[in-house]
């Protein structure tokens, strides 16, 4: 196996796992939001905002995948000859956002779904519901930061 | 002072002018009326005064309100007024000029009539719905017998023979048939139709045999169907019913047509609702005051700067009303009104989303405003995006004419956009890398560690500022030593630790860190009993260093979000670049660039806003701000549906 395949596995995991997490998280919120909107269609905007929150992990994953693709030259340049060791370096750099993105999106989805319940009874407290959800996202942001720093640190 | 000082106001007047006084108060909208019976001075007054109750006209308005609410709900149910996506956040009100509004109010007498008509149509619709269910049920019951030639009225028990319609589970037919053939050869059975579960059959036999037949039927749970009161075949009846259903449908359309004619009164109803609601609240507010035979006393809170206005208005417009004010007593719960001048006003929304400050607290708004401005800019950090965001916010401010928190939020986004332009220019990002202009300062994509360092530094300033605020609070509350012990020693200790990391300062840093730590160990256990306990809880308090560490590390999100904006933008640009070339490709490229960047602006703005807010709430407020005050809610005109505007502004 060449280095490039291993690096691409890293990109695939970052995009895939974080994306799965976001899909689950957004799905959870969507279900409770739809329940609320049957009662009160005017809450669509507010609940859509809450539903968008666990979607960011997928974007962070895509971002990480994109940086890997750019660094190895899949997009915007020549394909670099990668050693196996360098390939593994890319794979490992993608691990933080892949794993943390997957799990944090699911839990952020649960918090956001609970916040939908909060908005149902007290629409004026949307801000607080968002803050609770953002507390979870912190760790996805930190994982993204770790992944990005690792990726920029790999000498190619 | 960002928190406006409040005065407790007592208003005394003659009972003849009670309505006038409340009218004036509502128009001024500067007084939060307090229930005098729960006030601190009620004990002194109780012997002299009686509580007042709302008059009958209040319940008149209440009745009218429930009628209007019913009509509006009914109209909304059948002819919903859609709110646009934006209006769901901002609320949508109709704009009317004062003259139009007045004209509608004149017609408030029509409400009763409209209510009667709505009620009538509603009853009609309910009736139609009931009949409809009845007919559809009958149709589905008769459907299996559609092919039966025997008229329904003949399926009955005669003196000599019995004719019946029977239903049986699919599997049991063979058994019943076999048994009947064996035991009652005179019986006749014909299957009319069947579905997945049941078979429907016509059955006839001699009356004398029927007892025996019933035994067999019971064995396999055969049930009977009967349609008493119907004549003719099932098919004829079904056709009849279907015709009736069509009739009902026409009736419903007619009823809805009638209702649609009433739609033109919706605006009238809305205007009357707002009017009646305000009148009702005015009349109901009376229950907060106390009276003697000829005078009344009212208690409330008024912002100190407008007390003079109130006094003036009362003196000018009434003959008897007297306003007396005093400063709040220490135990009284005073409502809090925030007032910030200039751009800081927009950032009130951040504070209010967390909590209204207490009366005795500092309003954190002006202090968080500059940090919020800078953090938001670093998170978005793109000159192009900032420009677009500012323009959108400005456009919406002009177009929507919001008040209160909606307006503040838009202003906040406008300033955020400006901040993003500044940082975009400094860090060299224009729609990602669409315009390849050099950074004025440095590009964080090339040197992320440097940017991370700056993020931590600015975070440290933010945290120190919060600690400084708490120290100030302590000193103001008369605890200068608490300020020294709880904030001063931490400040020394933290700075010492940081200097230890810098080679040039490590010498001083060591002493500072040790001195600060010693101070903390000696003082942090001061609330404990006994020397040993004091020492150990002092020692344990050093563990809080992890809290400060995680607080500072938390500011790394500024870098992460900034990078995310930039890299996603770059990704959109390179996707656009891949399909460019031919004419069709270029068209698609423009679409990809437009859609992609718009998406990125929305998602990045959302991220910037929520994460910047979080840094204020957790890292900054955690140091000094408690909140939990009650906000000032003046008695004034409140409209749910109508915005009264001056004539030249109306659409």
PDB file of C-alpha atoms in Angstrom, chain A residues 22 50 52-58 60 97 100-101 104-105 107-109 111-112 130-144, chain B residues 557 561 603 606-608 610-611 614:
ATOM      1  CA  UNK A  22     -24.359  15.142  12.311  1.00  0.00           C
ATOM      2  CA  UNK A  50     -31.885  24.414  16.782  1.00  0.00           C
ATOM      3  CA  UNK A  52     -28.899  23.324  12.407  1.00  0.00           C
ATOM      4  CA  UNK A  53     -26.709  23.210  15.519  1.00  0.00           C
ATOM      5  CA  UNK A  54     -25.625  19.548  15.437  1.00  0.00           C
ATOM      6  CA  UNK A  55     -24.987  19.956  11.714  1.00  0.00           C
ATOM      7  CA  UNK A  56     -21.681  21.747  12.207  1.00  0.00           C
ATOM      8  CA  UNK A  57     -19.714  18.604  13.062  1.00  0.00           C
ATOM      9  CA  UNK A  58     -20.338  17.315   9.549  1.00  0.00           C
ATOM     10  CA  UNK A  60     -15.912  20.337  10.429  1.00  0.00           C
ATOM     11  CA  UNK A  97     -12.522  15.265  14.450  1.00  0.00           C
ATOM     12  CA  UNK A 100     -15.309  13.536  18.567  1.00  0.00           C
ATOM     13  CA  UNK A 101     -17.395  14.802  15.657  1.00  0.00           C
ATOM     14  CA  UNK A 104     -20.539  15.099  20.036  1.00  0.00           C
ATOM     15  CA  UNK A 105     -23.030  15.589  17.202  1.00  0.00           C
ATOM     16  CA  UNK A 107     -25.208  14.296  22.082  1.00  0.00           C
ATOM     17  CA  UNK A 108     -25.623  17.819  20.806  1.00  0.00           C
ATOM     18  CA  UNK A 109     -28.638  16.541  18.915  1.00  0.00           C
ATOM     19  CA  UNK A 111     -29.561  18.580  23.900  1.00  0.00           C
ATOM     20  CA  UNK A 112     -31.045  20.493  20.964  1.00  0.00           C
ATOM     21  CA  UNK A 130     -28.783  27.315  22.152  1.00  0.00           C
ATOM     22  CA  UNK A 131     -26.154  27.914  24.824  1.00  0.00           C
ATOM     23  CA  UNK A 132     -26.722  24.440  26.278  1.00  0.00           C
ATOM     24  CA  UNK A 133     -26.241  22.907  22.853  1.00  0.00           C
ATOM     25  CA  UNK A 134     -23.125  24.969  22.208  1.00  0.00           C
ATOM     26  CA  UNK A 135     -21.560  23.654  25.418  1.00  0.00           C
ATOM     27  CA  UNK A 136     -21.446  20.263  23.701  1.00  0.00           C
ATOM     28  CA  UNK A 137     -20.083  21.655  20.465  1.00  0.00           C
ATOM     29  CA  UNK A 138     -17.056  23.071  22.273  1.00  0.00           C
ATOM     30  CA  UNK A 139     -15.388  19.682  22.139  1.00  0.00           C
ATOM     31  CA  UNK A 140     -16.005  19.298  18.430  1.00  0.00           C
ATOM     32  CA  UNK A 141     -14.383  22.698  17.922  1.00  0.00           C
ATOM     33  CA  UNK A 142     -11.401  21.657  20.022  1.00  0.00           C
ATOM     34  CA  UNK A 143     -11.100  18.399  18.078  1.00  0.00           C
ATOM     35  CA  UNK A 144     -11.263  20.331  14.808  1.00  0.00           C
TER      36      UNK A 144
ATOM     37  CA  UNK B 557     -12.328  28.323  19.262  1.00  0.00           C
ATOM     38  CA  UNK B 561     -13.902  29.092  13.674  1.00  0.00           C
ATOM     39  CA  UNK B 603     -23.421  28.949   8.915  1.00  0.00           C
ATOM     40  CA  UNK B 606     -24.436  31.464  13.333  1.00  0.00           C
ATOM     41  CA  UNK B 607     -21.262  29.811  14.633  1.00  0.00           C
ATOM     42  CA  UNK B 608     -19.583  33.143  15.345  1.00  0.00           C
ATOM     43  CA  UNK B 610     -23.210  31.419  19.406  1.00  0.00           C
ATOM     44  CA  UNK B 611     -19.558  30.788  20.235  1.00  0.00           C
ATOM     45  CA  UNK B 614     -20.641  31.406  24.988  1.00  0.00           C
TER      46      UNK B 614
END
